Coordinates of C-alpha atoms and ligand atoms in Angstrom, one line a residue:
M1 CA -149.9 55.6 10.0
N2 CA -150.5 56.6 13.6
H3 CA -149.0 60.0 14.0
F4 CA -149.6 61.8 17.4
L5 CA -150.0 65.4 16.3
D6 CA -152.9 66.7 18.5
I7 CA -155.3 65.2 20.9
H8 CA -158.4 65.8 18.8
K9 CA -156.8 64.1 15.8
T10 CA -156.6 60.8 17.7
E11 CA -159.7 58.7 18.2
A12 CA -161.2 58.9 21.7
D13 CA -160.9 55.1 22.3
A14 CA -157.3 55.1 21.2
L15 CA -156.6 57.9 23.7
R16 CA -158.2 55.9 26.4
G17 CA -156.2 52.9 25.4
I18 CA -153.0 55.0 25.7
I19 CA -153.9 56.2 29.2
D20 CA -154.7 52.7 30.3
Q21 CA -151.5 51.2 28.8
A22 CA -149.5 54.0 30.4
S23 CA -151.0 53.3 33.8
A24 CA -150.4 49.5 33.4
M25 CA -146.7 50.1 32.3
K26 CA -146.2 52.4 35.3
Q27 CA -147.6 49.9 37.7
A28 CA -145.4 47.1 36.2
R29 CA -142.2 49.2 36.9
L30 CA -143.0 50.2 40.5
G31 CA -139.9 50.0 42.7
R32 CA -137.5 49.4 39.8
P33 CA -134.3 51.4 39.3
K34 CA -134.9 53.9 36.5
G35 CA -132.3 52.4 34.2
M36 CA -133.7 48.8 34.4
P37 CA -135.4 47.8 31.2
D38 CA -139.2 46.9 31.2
D39 CA -140.1 43.3 31.1
E40 CA -141.6 43.9 27.7
Q41 CA -139.2 45.3 25.1
P42 CA -141.7 46.5 22.4
L43 CA -139.2 49.0 20.9
A44 CA -136.3 46.5 20.6
G45 CA -134.6 47.2 17.3
H46 CA -136.4 50.6 16.9
M47 CA -134.5 53.9 16.5
V48 CA -136.2 57.1 17.6
A49 CA -135.2 60.6 16.5
L50 CA -135.8 63.3 19.1
I51 CA -135.6 66.8 17.4
F52 CA -135.5 69.9 19.6
E53 CA -135.7 73.4 18.1
K54 CA -136.5 74.8 21.6
P55 CA -135.1 74.1 25.0
S56 CA -136.5 71.2 27.1
T57 CA -135.9 69.3 30.3
R58 CA -138.9 67.0 30.8
T59 CA -139.7 66.2 27.2
R60 CA -136.1 65.5 26.3
V61 CA -135.3 63.3 29.3
S62 CA -138.7 61.5 29.5
F63 CA -138.7 60.5 25.8
D64 CA -135.0 59.4 25.9
V65 CA -135.5 57.3 29.1
G66 CA -138.8 55.9 27.9
V67 CA -137.4 54.6 24.6
R68 CA -134.5 53.0 26.5
Q69 CA -136.7 51.4 29.0
M70 CA -138.7 49.8 26.2
G71 CA -135.5 48.4 24.5
G72 CA -135.1 51.0 21.7
Q73 CA -132.5 53.5 20.9
T74 CA -132.5 57.3 20.6
M75 CA -130.9 60.0 18.7
V76 CA -131.2 63.5 20.2
L77 CA -130.9 66.2 17.5
S78 CA -130.9 70.0 18.0
G79 CA -132.5 71.9 15.1
N80 CA -129.5 74.2 14.9
D81 CA -127.0 71.4 14.4
M82 CA -129.1 69.8 11.6
Q83 CA -129.2 71.1 8.0
L84 CA -132.9 71.8 8.8
G85 CA -131.6 74.9 10.7
H86 CA -129.5 75.9 7.7
G87 CA -131.9 75.9 4.8
E88 CA -132.7 72.2 4.1
T89 CA -136.4 71.8 3.6
I90 CA -138.6 70.1 6.2
A91 CA -140.0 67.8 3.5
D92 CA -136.4 66.7 2.5
T93 CA -135.5 66.3 6.2
A94 CA -138.5 64.1 6.8
R95 CA -137.8 61.9 3.9
V96 CA -134.2 61.5 4.8
L97 CA -134.9 60.7 8.5
S98 CA -137.5 58.1 7.5
R99 CA -134.7 56.1 5.9
Y100 CA -132.8 55.9 9.2
V101 CA -135.3 55.9 12.1
D102 CA -138.6 54.4 13.0
L103 CA -140.2 57.3 14.8
I104 CA -139.7 61.0 14.9
M105 CA -140.6 63.3 17.9
I106 CA -140.2 67.0 17.2
R107 CA -140.4 70.1 19.4
T108 CA -140.6 73.2 17.2
F109 CA -141.9 76.7 16.9
D110 CA -144.4 76.9 14.1
E111 CA -147.0 74.2 13.8
S112 CA -146.5 74.1 10.1
V113 CA -143.1 72.5 10.5
L114 CA -144.7 69.6 12.5
L115 CA -147.4 69.2 9.9
E116 CA -145.1 69.2 7.0
M117 CA -142.8 66.8 8.8
A118 CA -145.8 64.4 9.2
D119 CA -146.9 64.9 5.6
Y120 CA -143.6 63.8 4.2
A121 CA -142.3 61.3 6.8
D122 CA -142.8 57.6 6.1
V123 CA -142.6 57.0 9.8
P124 CA -144.9 58.3 12.6
V125 CA -144.3 61.8 14.0
I126 CA -145.1 62.9 17.5
N127 CA -145.7 66.5 18.5
G128 CA -143.3 67.4 21.4
L129 CA -144.8 70.9 21.6
T130 CA -145.3 73.7 19.1
D131 CA -146.3 77.3 19.6
R132 CA -149.9 76.2 19.4
T133 CA -150.3 72.9 21.2
H134 CA -148.6 70.4 23.6
P135 CA -150.6 67.1 23.5
C136 CA -148.0 64.9 25.3
Q137 CA -148.3 67.1 28.3
I138 CA -152.0 66.8 28.5
M139 CA -151.9 63.0 28.2
A140 CA -149.6 63.0 31.3
D141 CA -152.0 65.4 33.1
I142 CA -155.0 63.2 32.4
L143 CA -153.1 60.1 33.7
T144 CA -152.1 62.1 36.8
Y145 CA -155.7 63.4 37.5
E146 CA -157.1 59.9 37.2
E147 CA -154.4 58.3 39.4
H148 CA -155.4 60.7 42.2
R149 CA -159.2 61.2 41.7
G150 CA -160.5 58.6 39.2
P151 CA -162.1 59.3 35.9
I152 CA -161.8 62.9 34.6
K153 CA -165.0 62.7 32.7
G154 CA -167.6 65.2 33.9
K155 CA -164.9 67.1 36.0
K156 CA -164.4 70.9 36.0
V157 CA -160.9 72.0 34.9
V158 CA -160.0 75.6 35.4
W159 CA -157.2 77.1 33.3
T160 CA -155.8 80.3 34.8
G161 CA -153.7 83.0 33.0
D162 CA -152.6 82.8 29.4
G163 CA -154.7 80.7 26.9
N164 CA -151.5 79.3 25.5
N165 CA -150.4 76.0 23.8
V166 CA -150.9 73.9 26.8
C167 CA -154.4 75.4 27.4
A168 CA -155.2 74.6 23.7
S169 CA -154.4 70.9 24.2
F170 CA -156.6 70.9 27.4
L171 CA -159.4 72.2 25.1
H172 CA -158.7 69.4 22.6
A173 CA -158.8 66.8 25.3
A174 CA -162.0 68.2 26.9
G175 CA -164.0 67.0 23.9
Q176 CA -162.2 63.7 23.7
F177 CA -162.3 62.8 27.5
G178 CA -165.6 64.5 28.3
F179 CA -164.6 67.1 30.9
D180 CA -165.4 70.8 31.1
V181 CA -162.9 73.7 30.9
T182 CA -163.3 77.2 32.4
F183 CA -160.7 79.7 31.2
T184 CA -159.9 82.7 33.5
G185 CA -157.5 85.3 32.3
P186 CA -157.4 88.6 30.5
E187 CA -159.3 89.0 27.2
Q188 CA -156.2 89.7 25.3
L189 CA -154.8 86.2 26.2
D190 CA -158.0 84.2 25.6
P191 CA -157.4 80.8 23.9
E192 CA -158.0 80.9 20.1
D193 CA -161.6 80.6 19.0
E194 CA -160.8 77.6 17.0
F195 CA -159.8 75.6 20.1
V196 CA -162.8 76.7 22.1
G197 CA -165.1 75.9 19.1
L198 CA -163.6 72.5 18.7
A199 CA -164.2 71.6 22.3
R200 CA -167.8 72.9 22.3
K201 CA -168.5 71.0 19.0
A202 CA -167.2 67.8 20.7
G203 CA -169.7 68.3 23.5
A204 CA -167.6 70.0 26.2
T205 CA -168.7 73.0 28.2
V206 CA -166.3 75.8 27.8
T207 CA -166.7 78.9 30.0
I208 CA -164.8 82.2 29.8
E209 CA -164.9 83.9 33.2
R210 CA -162.8 87.0 33.9
D211 CA -163.1 86.8 37.7
P212 CA -160.7 84.1 38.9
V213 CA -162.6 83.6 42.1
K214 CA -165.9 82.9 40.3
A215 CA -164.0 80.8 37.8
V216 CA -162.5 78.3 40.4
A217 CA -165.7 77.8 42.3
G218 CA -166.5 74.1 42.2
A219 CA -163.2 73.3 40.4
D220 CA -161.9 69.7 40.5
L221 CA -158.6 70.7 39.0
V222 CA -156.8 74.2 38.8
V223 CA -154.1 74.6 36.3
A224 CA -151.5 77.4 35.8
D225 CA -148.7 77.9 33.4
T226 CA -145.9 80.4 32.9
W227 CA -147.0 83.9 32.0
V228 CA -144.3 84.2 29.3
S229 CA -144.0 81.2 27.0
M230 CA -141.0 80.2 25.0
H231 CA -142.4 81.8 21.9
D232 CA -143.4 85.0 23.6
S233 CA -141.1 88.0 23.2
Q234 CA -139.3 89.1 26.3
S235 CA -140.3 92.7 25.5
S236 CA -143.9 91.7 26.3
K237 CA -142.9 90.5 29.8
E238 CA -143.8 93.5 31.9
R239 CA -147.1 94.0 30.0
R240 CA -148.1 90.4 30.4
H241 CA -147.2 90.3 34.1
N242 CA -149.3 93.4 34.7
M243 CA -152.3 91.8 32.9
L244 CA -151.9 88.4 34.6
R245 CA -151.1 89.3 38.2
P246 CA -154.8 89.0 39.3
Y247 CA -154.8 85.4 38.0
Q248 CA -152.0 84.1 40.3
V249 CA -152.8 80.8 41.8
N250 CA -152.3 81.2 45.6
D251 CA -153.9 79.7 48.7
A252 CA -156.7 82.3 48.7
L253 CA -157.7 81.4 45.2
M254 CA -157.4 77.6 45.9
A255 CA -159.7 78.0 48.9
H256 CA -162.6 78.8 46.4
A257 CA -162.1 75.5 44.5
K258 CA -163.5 72.1 45.8
P259 CA -161.7 71.0 49.0
D260 CA -160.2 68.0 47.1
A261 CA -159.3 70.0 44.0
L262 CA -155.9 69.2 42.5
F263 CA -153.3 71.8 41.3
M264 CA -151.3 71.2 38.2
H265 CA -148.5 73.1 36.3
C266 CA -146.6 71.6 33.4
L267 CA -143.3 73.2 34.6
P268 CA -141.0 74.9 34.4
A269 CA -142.7 77.3 36.8
H270 CA -141.8 80.8 37.9
R271 CA -142.5 80.6 41.6
E272 CA -144.4 83.5 43.2
E273 CA -145.5 84.7 39.7
E274 CA -148.2 82.5 38.2
V275 CA -148.3 80.4 41.3
T276 CA -147.0 80.6 44.9
S277 CA -144.6 78.2 46.4
A278 CA -147.2 77.5 49.0
V279 CA -149.5 76.0 46.4
M280 CA -146.8 74.3 44.4
D281 CA -145.5 72.5 47.4
G282 CA -148.8 72.2 49.1
P283 CA -151.0 69.1 49.6
Q284 CA -153.2 69.8 46.5
S285 CA -150.3 70.0 44.1
V286 CA -149.4 67.0 41.9
I287 CA -146.8 68.8 39.8
F288 CA -144.0 66.3 40.2
D289 CA -146.4 63.4 39.5
E290 CA -147.3 65.2 36.3
A291 CA -143.6 65.4 35.4
E292 CA -143.0 61.7 36.1
N293 CA -146.1 60.8 34.1
R294 CA -144.7 62.4 31.0
L295 CA -142.5 59.3 30.9
H296 CA -145.2 56.8 31.3
A297 CA -147.7 58.5 29.0
Q298 CA -145.3 59.0 26.2
K299 CA -144.1 55.4 26.4
A300 CA -147.7 54.4 25.6
V301 CA -148.0 57.1 22.9
M302 CA -144.9 55.7 21.2
R303 CA -146.3 52.2 21.3
Y304 CA -149.6 53.4 19.8
C305 CA -147.6 55.2 17.0
L306 CA -145.5 52.2 16.2
G307 CA -148.3 49.6 16.8
V308 CA -146.2 47.6 19.1
Ligands
CP401 N1 -143.5 70.7 30.4 C1 -142.6 70.6 29.4 O1 -142.8 70.3 28.3 O2 -141.3 70.7 30.0 P1 -139.9 70.9 29.1 O3 -140.0 72.3 28.4 O4 -138.9 70.9 30.1 O5 -139.8 69.8 28.1

């Protein structure tokens, strides 16, 4: 069964196939109203459960629209409204849902919930974000980079700030797609050794550079993310802001990257914190293409999972 749990758990050629199919499906829809179905309806007759234990705008809407464009139906479920949020086990929830739906996408806190869901479900499970990783976001980011600049293989990606769950999925992807990652941020917020080790073992060069100016030198892509993620306590906000302020992406920092470097942010952003509006709305920013490409990339992920 093809789950989509993390980028390093899916074969590199399958990942390439997903990106290529996403690109082809996007091209095939150019100029169409959003609500018009695709010519191909590979999800006709399929029911998809979208479970959210955390807030979401992009993931929720892009999965829902994507399923409908491909002819399927969705059921959007909030963890709190399900028995899952009131003591029913993940294993029992997975077995019950498998009797009703063909595919499960779950956004949750602890990675163990996702993994247990996948272990017990008889249908494919997609990771819509956990505290540790966010693979669907990075598939959209790779699609976006390649649309603008061609193959990402061999490129230098610089992650600024907190080595969080999105950074972790970039590290997973570095090994699978053959690009290098430089992390620049305070030592306390380094990505986990496991993620760095996996990327290096897969052949990617991973560099930790505390000086953001040195880090972005020669960058093809500069990436920022919020300084306080959904799973971080609000009480840590001031401390994190103080640590992360030197890593803000602004025009002065972008000037040290390659002249044609792109800027990405998975959104939602906190303008004038991790990134200035001048960069977000500037010519190097592709943030809204990234958001759009969540739709196209996830449609291809769902086809991969369902084998349709
Ligand atoms: N980037 C992202 O996952 O956005 P949402 O939290 O809005 O889904």
